[in-house]
Amino acid sequence: MRSSYTNYGGAPEGQALSLIATRDFLSRSGFGDGPLRQARKGLASAHRKPFAFEAIGANYCDFCFSKLMGGEFDRLEDGRERCVRCSRSVVRTKEEFVELFTTTRRLLELAFDINIEVSMNVHMVNAREIARRTGESFEPTPGVDARVLGFAERSDAGYSLHIENGAPALAAVSTIAHELTHIWQFSQWHPEMIKTRYGADKRLLIFEGMASWAQIQYLLCIKEFEFADRQEAYVEQRTDEYGVGFRLFREHYPLNRNGLAGRRTPFQREHPL
C-alpha cells in the first residue's frame, strides 16, 4: 500500500529493514521526543469546542465562514463579504492555481489511499460562468451567503473541472477536494450503479453527500481544523441533498477529527452506502 512507506511499497528490499531496531536506534540518538512528536501529542489531546453559527445579529465571511468583526472586510460586486485573511490569500495567477491544484490532488490521493488515474481538463473561470453552468442564482443576505466556487462534469469529451478564479486559497482547496471526489466517482462508478442500487432520485444525494463528507474529512487531514468545523456546521444546517447526504455519510463513516482518514471510507467500498 502507498501509505505503508516503511515497507517500500511491498518491495523485497523492505524486508531488510527492522522497524523495531530502527526505532530503538533513533530513540537512543535523541529523536524519541522531538517537536514533531510533541505536536502530534498536542493534536491528539486537543479538545475543540464545536462551532455553531449565531442565530441572529452576526455576520460571517462568505468564503471561510469566520465571524466578521467591525468593518474589516471586503464587499464584492455580487454582494458577498470576504474577510481580510481570505482577501490576502486570493489565488491570482495561473502558476498559483496550478500549484494549489497539484498539491491538493496529491494530498487527497494520499489521505484516502486512492488514485485518480483519468486525465481531465482543469479550467479557471469567472464567477459568471460558474453561475451559468450550475444554474445557480445568488442573492446576498445577512449572515452566510456561500456560493458555488466550482463544478466537475463528465461528457463525451472526457472529464473536466472548473474552479472560480480569484477565490481565496483555502476556499479553493476545499472546492478542489469536493470536485476531485466527483471526478473519482465518475471514473470509478458504473453510470447505472446509483440508479440500480439506490434509485434515480437518490443520485444527487449520494454524489454530493460523499463529496461533502470527503471535502470536510480532507480539511481535517491537512489540519485545517477550524475551517473544517465551520464547513461542517454550514453543511449540517442544509436541508437539501448536500446536507442530508452529508449527514448520511457521516453516520456511516464518522469523521476522524484528529486528521487521519483511516481505512473505512466510501472510497474503499464497491457501494458507498
PDB file of C-alpha atoms in Angstrom:
ATOM      1  CA  MET A   1       0.000   0.000   0.000  1.00  0.00           C
ATOM      2  CA  ARG A   2       1.186   3.510  -0.710  1.00  0.00           C
ATOM      3  CA  SER A   3       0.737   4.586   2.926  1.00  0.00           C
ATOM      4  CA  SER A   4       2.933   1.702   4.212  1.00  0.00           C
ATOM      5  CA  TYR A   5       6.060   3.531   3.214  1.00  0.00           C
ATOM      6  CA  THR A   6       8.378   1.678   5.620  1.00  0.00           C
ATOM      7  CA  ASN A   7       7.724  -1.467   3.575  1.00  0.00           C
ATOM      8  CA  TYR A   8       8.849   0.299   0.414  1.00  0.00           C
ATOM      9  CA  GLY A   9       5.500  -0.430  -1.215  1.00  0.00           C
ATOM     10  CA  GLY A  10       5.962  -4.177  -0.695  1.00  0.00           C
ATOM     11  CA  ALA A  11       9.303  -4.311  -2.486  1.00  0.00           C
ATOM     12  CA  PRO A  12      11.689  -7.134  -1.353  1.00  0.00           C
ATOM     13  CA  GLU A  13      14.195  -4.553  -0.106  1.00  0.00           C
ATOM     14  CA  GLY A  14      11.748  -3.592   2.622  1.00  0.00           C
ATOM     15  CA  GLN A  15      12.205  -6.956   4.338  1.00  0.00           C
ATOM     16  CA  ALA A  16      15.777  -5.994   5.271  1.00  0.00           C
ATOM     17  CA  LEU A  17      14.597  -3.124   7.461  1.00  0.00           C
ATOM     18  CA  SER A  18      13.996  -3.862  11.140  1.00  0.00           C
ATOM     19  CA  LEU A  19      11.453  -1.289  12.276  1.00  0.00           C
ATOM     20  CA  ILE A  20      11.912  -2.012  15.985  1.00  0.00           C
ATOM     21  CA  ALA A  21      15.712  -1.812  15.820  1.00  0.00           C
ATOM     22  CA  THR A  22      15.497   1.392  13.776  1.00  0.00           C
ATOM     23  CA  ARG A  23      13.104   2.948  16.284  1.00  0.00           C
ATOM     24  CA  ASP A  24      15.355   1.975  19.210  1.00  0.00           C
ATOM     25  CA  PHE A  25      18.406   3.402  17.458  1.00  0.00           C
ATOM     26  CA  LEU A  26      16.665   6.714  16.767  1.00  0.00           C
ATOM     27  CA  SER A  27      15.393   6.893  20.360  1.00  0.00           C
ATOM     28  CA  ARG A  28      18.900   6.333  21.754  1.00  0.00           C
ATOM     29  CA  SER A  29      20.158   9.040  19.415  1.00  0.00           C
ATOM     30  CA  GLY A  30      17.822  11.625  20.929  1.00  0.00           C
ATOM     31  CA  PHE A  31      14.980  11.536  18.414  1.00  0.00           C
ATOM     32  CA  GLY A  32      12.394   9.960  20.704  1.00  0.00           C
ATOM     33  CA  ASP A  33      10.521  13.041  21.835  1.00  0.00           C
ATOM     34  CA  GLY A  34      11.152  15.758  19.296  1.00  0.00           C
ATOM     35  CA  PRO A  35       8.975  18.752  18.478  1.00  0.00           C
ATOM     36  CA  LEU A  36       7.024  16.880  15.796  1.00  0.00           C
ATOM     37  CA  ARG A  37       6.053  14.116  18.237  1.00  0.00           C
ATOM     38  CA  GLN A  38       5.068  16.707  20.810  1.00  0.00           C
ATOM     39  CA  ALA A  39       2.958  18.460  18.185  1.00  0.00           C
ATOM     40  CA  ARG A  40       1.207  15.179  17.337  1.00  0.00           C
ATOM     41  CA  LYS A  41       0.541  14.527  21.024  1.00  0.00           C
ATOM     42  CA  GLY A  42      -0.867  18.019  21.318  1.00  0.00           C
ATOM     43  CA  LEU A  43      -3.221  17.455  18.407  1.00  0.00           C
ATOM     44  CA  ALA A  44      -4.365  14.139  19.830  1.00  0.00           C
ATOM     45  CA  SER A  45      -5.187  15.668  23.219  1.00  0.00           C
ATOM     46  CA  ALA A  46      -6.725  18.897  21.943  1.00  0.00           C
ATOM     47  CA  HIS A  47     -10.415  19.429  22.573  1.00  0.00           C
ATOM     48  CA  ARG A  48     -12.112  21.799  20.171  1.00  0.00           C
ATOM     49  CA  LYS A  49     -15.357  23.462  21.039  1.00  0.00           C
ATOM     50  CA  PRO A  50     -17.943  22.625  18.355  1.00  0.00           C
ATOM     51  CA  PHE A  51     -18.553  25.577  16.053  1.00  0.00           C
ATOM     52  CA  ALA A  52     -22.081  26.920  15.709  1.00  0.00           C
ATOM     53  CA  PHE A  53     -23.437  29.884  13.800  1.00  0.00           C
ATOM     54  CA  GLU A  54     -25.142  32.507  15.900  1.00  0.00           C
ATOM     55  CA  ALA A  55     -28.855  32.616  15.244  1.00  0.00           C
ATOM     56  CA  ILE A  56     -29.172  36.372  14.768  1.00  0.00           C
ATOM     57  CA  GLY A  57     -27.088  39.532  14.764  1.00  0.00           C
ATOM     58  CA  ALA A  58     -23.833  38.067  13.425  1.00  0.00           C
ATOM     59  CA  ASN A  59     -22.215  38.313  10.027  1.00  0.00           C
ATOM     60  CA  TYR A  60     -19.768  35.826   8.518  1.00  0.00           C
ATOM     61  CA  CYS A  61     -17.240  35.658   5.709  1.00  0.00           C
ATOM     62  CA  ASP A  62     -18.965  34.094   2.717  1.00  0.00           C
ATOM     63  CA  PHE A  63     -15.825  32.101   1.875  1.00  0.00           C
ATOM     64  CA  CYS A  64     -14.396  30.737   5.144  1.00  0.00           C
ATOM     65  CA  PHE A  65     -17.425  31.372   7.424  1.00  0.00           C
ATOM     66  CA  SER A  66     -15.336  33.122  10.077  1.00  0.00           C
ATOM     67  CA  LYS A  67     -17.158  35.810  12.023  1.00  0.00           C
ATOM     68  CA  LEU A  68     -16.720  39.335  10.669  1.00  0.00           C
ATOM     69  CA  MET A  69     -15.842  41.938  13.247  1.00  0.00           C
ATOM     70  CA  GLY A  70     -16.393  45.648  12.688  1.00  0.00           C
ATOM     71  CA  GLY A  71     -15.742  46.941   9.191  1.00  0.00           C
ATOM     72  CA  GLU A  72     -12.631  44.905   8.412  1.00  0.00           C
ATOM     73  CA  PHE A  73     -13.877  43.027   5.373  1.00  0.00           C
ATOM     74  CA  ASP A  74     -14.291  43.495   1.630  1.00  0.00           C
ATOM     75  CA  ARG A  75     -17.667  43.588  -0.095  1.00  0.00           C
ATOM     76  CA  LEU A  76     -17.515  42.123  -3.596  1.00  0.00           C
ATOM     77  CA  GLU A  77     -19.531  43.292  -6.596  1.00  0.00           C
ATOM     78  CA  ASP A  78     -22.059  40.466  -6.234  1.00  0.00           C
ATOM     79  CA  GLY A  79     -22.668  41.325  -2.579  1.00  0.00           C
ATOM     80  CA  ARG A  80     -20.554  38.636  -0.932  1.00  0.00           C
ATOM     81  CA  GLU A  81     -18.413  39.694   2.014  1.00  0.00           C
ATOM     82  CA  ARG A  82     -14.830  38.472   2.352  1.00  0.00           C
ATOM     83  CA  CYS A  83     -12.687  38.638   5.479  1.00  0.00           C
ATOM     84  CA  VAL A  84      -9.207  40.173   5.458  1.00  0.00           C
ATOM     85  CA  ARG A  85      -7.494  36.803   5.700  1.00  0.00           C
ATOM     86  CA  CYS A  86      -9.333  35.467   2.648  1.00  0.00           C
ATOM     87  CA  SER A  87      -8.642  38.656   0.707  1.00  0.00           C
ATOM     88  CA  ARG A  88      -4.924  38.266   1.364  1.00  0.00           C
ATOM     89  CA  SER A  89      -4.875  34.668   0.102  1.00  0.00           C
ATOM     90  CA  VAL A  90      -6.756  35.135  -3.172  1.00  0.00           C
ATOM     91  CA  VAL A  91      -5.364  32.938  -5.956  1.00  0.00           C
ATOM     92  CA  ARG A  92      -4.498  35.478  -8.652  1.00  0.00           C
ATOM     93  CA  THR A  93      -2.200  33.744 -11.123  1.00  0.00           C
ATOM     94  CA  LYS A  94      -2.200  30.584 -13.212  1.00  0.00           C
ATOM     95  CA  GLU A  95       1.007  29.470 -11.514  1.00  0.00           C
ATOM     96  CA  GLU A  96      -0.543  29.784  -8.053  1.00  0.00           C
ATOM     97  CA  PHE A  97      -3.585  27.822  -9.169  1.00  0.00           C
ATOM     98  CA  VAL A  98      -1.545  25.019 -10.772  1.00  0.00           C
ATOM     99  CA  GLU A  99       0.490  24.577  -7.593  1.00  0.00           C
ATOM    100  CA  LEU A 100      -2.637  24.617  -5.420  1.00  0.00           C
ATOM    101  CA  PHE A 101      -4.454  22.094  -7.616  1.00  0.00           C
ATOM    102  CA  THR A 102      -1.468  19.751  -7.928  1.00  0.00           C
ATOM    103  CA  THR A 103      -0.824  19.740  -4.189  1.00  0.00           C
ATOM    104  CA  THR A 104      -4.484  19.202  -3.327  1.00  0.00           C
ATOM    105  CA  ARG A 105      -4.803  16.309  -5.759  1.00  0.00           C
ATOM    106  CA  ARG A 106      -1.673  14.610  -4.420  1.00  0.00           C
ATOM    107  CA  LEU A 107      -2.672  15.016  -0.761  1.00  0.00           C
ATOM    108  CA  LEU A 108      -6.246  13.901  -1.438  1.00  0.00           C
ATOM    109  CA  GLU A 109      -4.956  10.704  -3.025  1.00  0.00           C
ATOM    110  CA  LEU A 110      -2.681  10.109  -0.031  1.00  0.00           C
ATOM    111  CA  ALA A 111      -5.392  10.912   2.520  1.00  0.00           C
ATOM    112  CA  PHE A 112      -7.876   8.399   1.096  1.00  0.00           C
ATOM    113  CA  ASP A 113      -5.357   5.954  -0.424  1.00  0.00           C
ATOM    114  CA  ILE A 114      -6.777   6.346  -3.927  1.00  0.00           C
ATOM    115  CA  ASN A 115      -5.536   7.080  -7.414  1.00  0.00           C
ATOM    116  CA  ILE A 116      -7.357   9.434  -9.752  1.00  0.00           C
ATOM    117  CA  GLU A 117      -5.989   7.915 -12.915  1.00  0.00           C
ATOM    118  CA  VAL A 118      -8.034   9.725 -15.542  1.00  0.00           C
ATOM    119  CA  SER A 119      -6.959  12.763 -17.490  1.00  0.00           C
ATOM    120  CA  MET A 120      -9.050  15.862 -17.072  1.00  0.00           C
ATOM    121  CA  ASN A 121      -9.228  19.403 -18.309  1.00  0.00           C
ATOM    122  CA  VAL A 122      -8.950  21.910 -15.470  1.00  0.00           C
ATOM    123  CA  HIS A 123     -10.181  25.452 -16.023  1.00  0.00           C
ATOM    124  CA  MET A 124     -10.126  28.688 -14.071  1.00  0.00           C
ATOM    125  CA  VAL A 125     -13.319  30.533 -14.960  1.00  0.00           C
ATOM    126  CA  ASN A 126     -15.081  33.651 -13.725  1.00  0.00           C
ATOM    127  CA  ALA A 127     -17.989  33.718 -11.303  1.00  0.00           C
ATOM    128  CA  ARG A 128     -20.499  34.455 -14.057  1.00  0.00           C
ATOM    129  CA  GLU A 129     -19.510  31.283 -15.925  1.00  0.00           C
ATOM    130  CA  ILE A 130     -19.804  29.191 -12.739  1.00  0.00           C
ATOM    131  CA  ALA A 131     -23.302  30.547 -12.123  1.00  0.00           C
ATOM    132  CA  ARG A 132     -24.354  29.974 -15.739  1.00  0.00           C
ATOM    133  CA  ARG A 133     -23.110  26.382 -15.878  1.00  0.00           C
ATOM    134  CA  THR A 134     -24.527  25.371 -12.488  1.00  0.00           C
ATOM    135  CA  GLY A 135     -27.835  27.178 -12.914  1.00  0.00           C
ATOM    136  CA  GLU A 136     -27.283  28.938  -9.611  1.00  0.00           C
ATOM    137  CA  SER A 137     -28.995  32.192  -8.736  1.00  0.00           C
ATOM    138  CA  PHE A 138     -27.379  34.240  -5.990  1.00  0.00           C
ATOM    139  CA  GLU A 139     -28.905  36.904  -3.796  1.00  0.00           C
ATOM    140  CA  PRO A 140     -26.849  38.349  -0.923  1.00  0.00           C
ATOM    141  CA  THR A 141     -28.492  38.235   2.509  1.00  0.00           C
ATOM    142  CA  PRO A 142     -27.370  38.906   6.088  1.00  0.00           C
ATOM    143  CA  GLY A 143     -25.324  36.089   7.580  1.00  0.00           C
ATOM    144  CA  VAL A 144     -23.669  33.441   5.398  1.00  0.00           C
ATOM    145  CA  ASP A 145     -24.084  33.567   1.616  1.00  0.00           C
ATOM    146  CA  ALA A 146     -21.910  30.740   0.367  1.00  0.00           C
ATOM    147  CA  ARG A 147     -21.907  30.346  -3.387  1.00  0.00           C
ATOM    148  CA  VAL A 148     -20.684  27.512  -5.589  1.00  0.00           C
ATOM    149  CA  LEU A 149     -16.995  28.003  -6.455  1.00  0.00           C
ATOM    150  CA  GLY A 150     -16.642  25.167  -8.925  1.00  0.00           C
ATOM    151  CA  PHE A 151     -18.108  22.134 -10.627  1.00  0.00           C
ATOM    152  CA  ALA A 152     -16.997  18.900 -12.280  1.00  0.00           C
ATOM    153  CA  GLU A 153     -18.545  17.210 -15.276  1.00  0.00           C
ATOM    154  CA  ARG A 154     -18.303  14.104 -17.424  1.00  0.00           C
ATOM    155  CA  SER A 155     -19.134  14.335 -21.112  1.00  0.00           C
ATOM    156  CA  ASP A 156     -18.274  12.721 -24.425  1.00  0.00           C
ATOM    157  CA  ALA A 157     -15.178  14.933 -24.441  1.00  0.00           C
ATOM    158  CA  GLY A 158     -13.954  13.453 -21.142  1.00  0.00           C
ATOM    159  CA  TYR A 159     -13.670  14.793 -17.610  1.00  0.00           C
ATOM    160  CA  SER A 160     -13.369  18.458 -16.711  1.00  0.00           C
ATOM    161  CA  LEU A 161     -13.138  20.517 -13.557  1.00  0.00           C
ATOM    162  CA  HIS A 162     -13.912  24.228 -13.314  1.00  0.00           C
ATOM    163  CA  ILE A 163     -12.829  26.439 -10.408  1.00  0.00           C
ATOM    164  CA  GLU A 164     -13.653  30.110  -9.952  1.00  0.00           C
ATOM    165  CA  ASN A 165     -10.665  32.379 -10.422  1.00  0.00           C
ATOM    166  CA  GLY A 166      -9.939  34.875  -7.679  1.00  0.00           C
ATOM    167  CA  ALA A 167     -11.137  32.560  -4.894  1.00  0.00           C
ATOM    168  CA  PRO A 168      -9.234  32.560  -1.581  1.00  0.00           C
ATOM    169  CA  ALA A 169      -6.702  29.747  -1.341  1.00  0.00           C
ATOM    170  CA  LEU A 170      -8.390  27.708   1.389  1.00  0.00           C
ATOM    171  CA  ALA A 171     -11.827  28.028  -0.198  1.00  0.00           C
ATOM    172  CA  ALA A 172     -10.287  26.901  -3.499  1.00  0.00           C
ATOM    173  CA  VAL A 173      -8.618  23.907  -1.807  1.00  0.00           C
ATOM    174  CA  SER A 174     -11.928  22.893  -0.247  1.00  0.00           C
ATOM    175  CA  THR A 175     -13.715  23.186  -3.593  1.00  0.00           C
ATOM    176  CA  ILE A 176     -10.996  21.277  -5.459  1.00  0.00           C
ATOM    177  CA  ALA A 177     -11.235  18.413  -2.933  1.00  0.00           C
ATOM    178  CA  HIS A 178     -15.010  18.290  -3.406  1.00  0.00           C
ATOM    179  CA  GLU A 179     -14.841  18.330  -7.202  1.00  0.00           C
ATOM    180  CA  LEU A 180     -11.978  15.826  -7.416  1.00  0.00           C
ATOM    181  CA  THR A 181     -14.189  13.455  -5.436  1.00  0.00           C
ATOM    182  CA  HIS A 182     -16.752  13.819  -8.227  1.00  0.00           C
ATOM    183  CA  ILE A 183     -14.070  13.043 -10.827  1.00  0.00           C
ATOM    184  CA  TRP A 184     -13.209   9.890  -8.858  1.00  0.00           C
ATOM    185  CA  GLN A 185     -16.901   8.941  -8.692  1.00  0.00           C
ATOM    186  CA  PHE A 186     -17.331   9.480 -12.430  1.00  0.00           C
ATOM    187  CA  SER A 187     -14.320   7.310 -13.232  1.00  0.00           C
ATOM    188  CA  GLN A 188     -14.955   4.504 -10.718  1.00  0.00           C
ATOM    189  CA  TRP A 189     -18.710   4.028 -10.571  1.00  0.00           C
ATOM    190  CA  HIS A 190     -20.714   2.469 -13.358  1.00  0.00           C
ATOM    191  CA  PRO A 191     -23.110   5.116 -14.716  1.00  0.00           C
ATOM    192  CA  GLU A 192     -26.154   3.000 -13.779  1.00  0.00           C
ATOM    193  CA  MET A 193     -24.912   1.845 -10.350  1.00  0.00           C
ATOM    194  CA  ILE A 194     -26.562   4.591  -8.303  1.00  0.00           C
ATOM    195  CA  LYS A 195     -29.861   4.291 -10.177  1.00  0.00           C
ATOM    196  CA  THR A 196     -29.936   0.500  -9.871  1.00  0.00           C
ATOM    197  CA  ARG A 197     -28.943   0.271  -6.200  1.00  0.00           C
ATOM    198  CA  TYR A 198     -30.430   3.395  -4.657  1.00  0.00           C
ATOM    199  CA  GLY A 199     -32.948   4.739  -7.171  1.00  0.00           C
ATOM    200  CA  ALA A 200     -32.633   7.526  -9.727  1.00  0.00           C
ATOM    201  CA  ASP A 201     -33.993  10.093  -7.270  1.00  0.00           C
ATOM    202  CA  LYS A 202     -31.064   9.433  -4.894  1.00  0.00           C
ATOM    203  CA  ARG A 203     -28.303  10.220  -7.388  1.00  0.00           C
ATOM    204  CA  LEU A 204     -27.612  13.775  -6.233  1.00  0.00           C
ATOM    205  CA  LEU A 205     -27.839  12.788  -2.570  1.00  0.00           C
ATOM    206  CA  ILE A 206     -25.211  10.035  -2.979  1.00  0.00           C
ATOM    207  CA  PHE A 207     -22.849  12.058  -5.172  1.00  0.00           C
ATOM    208  CA  GLU A 208     -22.997  15.290  -3.181  1.00  0.00           C
ATOM    209  CA  GLY A 209     -23.220  13.644   0.220  1.00  0.00           C
ATOM    210  CA  MET A 210     -19.991  11.723  -0.329  1.00  0.00           C
ATOM    211  CA  ALA A 211     -18.215  14.714  -1.885  1.00  0.00           C
ATOM    212  CA  SER A 212     -19.207  16.934   1.058  1.00  0.00           C
ATOM    213  CA  TRP A 213     -18.021  14.265   3.503  1.00  0.00           C
ATOM    214  CA  ALA A 214     -14.701  13.887   1.656  1.00  0.00           C
ATOM    215  CA  GLN A 215     -14.240  17.660   1.480  1.00  0.00           C
ATOM    216  CA  ILE A 216     -14.543  18.045   5.263  1.00  0.00           C
ATOM    217  CA  GLN A 217     -12.513  14.941   6.092  1.00  0.00           C
ATOM    218  CA  TYR A 218      -9.786  16.184   3.764  1.00  0.00           C
ATOM    219  CA  LEU A 219      -9.666  19.545   5.562  1.00  0.00           C
ATOM    220  CA  LEU A 220      -9.234  17.632   8.822  1.00  0.00           C
ATOM    221  CA  CYS A 221      -6.463  15.571   7.230  1.00  0.00           C
ATOM    222  CA  ILE A 222      -4.488  18.689   6.301  1.00  0.00           C
ATOM    223  CA  LYS A 223      -5.038  20.021   9.837  1.00  0.00           C
ATOM    224  CA  GLU A 224      -7.325  22.898   8.854  1.00  0.00           C
ATOM    225  CA  PHE A 225      -9.451  22.075  11.868  1.00  0.00           C
ATOM    226  CA  GLU A 226     -11.243  25.386  12.363  1.00  0.00           C
ATOM    227  CA  PHE A 227     -12.150  25.708   8.698  1.00  0.00           C
ATOM    228  CA  ALA A 228     -13.355  22.086   8.663  1.00  0.00           C
ATOM    229  CA  ASP A 229     -15.534  22.750  11.715  1.00  0.00           C
ATOM    230  CA  ARG A 230     -17.111  25.788  10.059  1.00  0.00           C
ATOM    231  CA  GLN A 231     -17.690  23.891   6.814  1.00  0.00           C
ATOM    232  CA  GLU A 232     -19.308  21.067   8.759  1.00  0.00           C
ATOM    233  CA  ALA A 233     -21.551  23.476  10.681  1.00  0.00           C
ATOM    234  CA  TYR A 234     -22.649  25.046   7.407  1.00  0.00           C
ATOM    235  CA  VAL A 235     -23.476  21.807   5.578  1.00  0.00           C
ATOM    236  CA  GLU A 236     -25.030  20.436   8.770  1.00  0.00           C
ATOM    237  CA  GLN A 237     -27.754  23.054   8.629  1.00  0.00           C
ATOM    238  CA  ARG A 238     -28.565  22.485   4.959  1.00  0.00           C
ATOM    239  CA  THR A 239     -31.785  20.658   4.180  1.00  0.00           C
ATOM    240  CA  ASP A 240     -31.008  19.823   0.539  1.00  0.00           C
ATOM    241  CA  GLU A 241     -29.193  16.785  -0.897  1.00  0.00           C
ATOM    242  CA  TYR A 242     -25.851  18.196   0.214  1.00  0.00           C
ATOM    243  CA  GLY A 243     -26.867  18.407   3.858  1.00  0.00           C
ATOM    244  CA  VAL A 244     -28.973  15.250   4.010  1.00  0.00           C
ATOM    245  CA  GLY A 245     -26.364  13.291   2.069  1.00  0.00           C
ATOM    246  CA  PHE A 246     -23.500  14.553   4.223  1.00  0.00           C
ATOM    247  CA  ARG A 247     -25.245  13.547   7.444  1.00  0.00           C
ATOM    248  CA  LEU A 248     -25.940  10.107   5.986  1.00  0.00           C
ATOM    249  CA  PHE A 249     -22.287   9.568   5.048  1.00  0.00           C
ATOM    250  CA  ARG A 250     -21.066  10.931   8.384  1.00  0.00           C
ATOM    251  CA  GLU A 251     -23.315   8.408  10.142  1.00  0.00           C
ATOM    252  CA  HIS A 252     -21.804   5.531   8.151  1.00  0.00           C
ATOM    253  CA  TYR A 253     -18.252   6.924   8.160  1.00  0.00           C
ATOM    254  CA  PRO A 254     -17.648   9.009  11.309  1.00  0.00           C
ATOM    255  CA  LEU A 255     -15.214  11.842  10.711  1.00  0.00           C
ATOM    256  CA  ASN A 256     -11.751  11.302  12.165  1.00  0.00           C
ATOM    257  CA  ARG A 257     -11.265  14.631  13.881  1.00  0.00           C
ATOM    258  CA  ASN A 258      -7.584  14.008  14.613  1.00  0.00           C
ATOM    259  CA  GLY A 259      -6.928  14.284  10.893  1.00  0.00           C
ATOM    260  CA  LEU A 260      -6.398  10.683   9.762  1.00  0.00           C
ATOM    261  CA  ALA A 261      -8.981   9.300   7.372  1.00  0.00           C
ATOM    262  CA  GLY A 262      -8.294   5.674   8.308  1.00  0.00           C
ATOM    263  CA  ARG A 263      -9.218   2.676   6.199  1.00  0.00           C
ATOM    264  CA  ARG A 264     -13.006   2.741   6.455  1.00  0.00           C
ATOM    265  CA  THR A 265     -14.012   5.283   3.863  1.00  0.00           C
ATOM    266  CA  PRO A 266     -16.533   5.188   0.992  1.00  0.00           C
ATOM    267  CA  PHE A 267     -13.594   5.221  -1.417  1.00  0.00           C
ATOM    268  CA  GLN A 268     -12.680   1.667  -0.415  1.00  0.00           C
ATOM    269  CA  ARG A 269     -16.141   0.147  -0.930  1.00  0.00           C
ATOM    270  CA  GLU A 270     -17.874  -1.141  -4.025  1.00  0.00           C
ATOM    271  CA  HIS A 271     -21.044   0.661  -2.970  1.00  0.00           C
ATOM    272  CA  PRO A 272     -20.683   3.825  -0.891  1.00  0.00           C
ATOM    273  CA  LEU A 273     -23.633   3.082   1.429  1.00  0.00           C
TER     274      LEU A 273
END
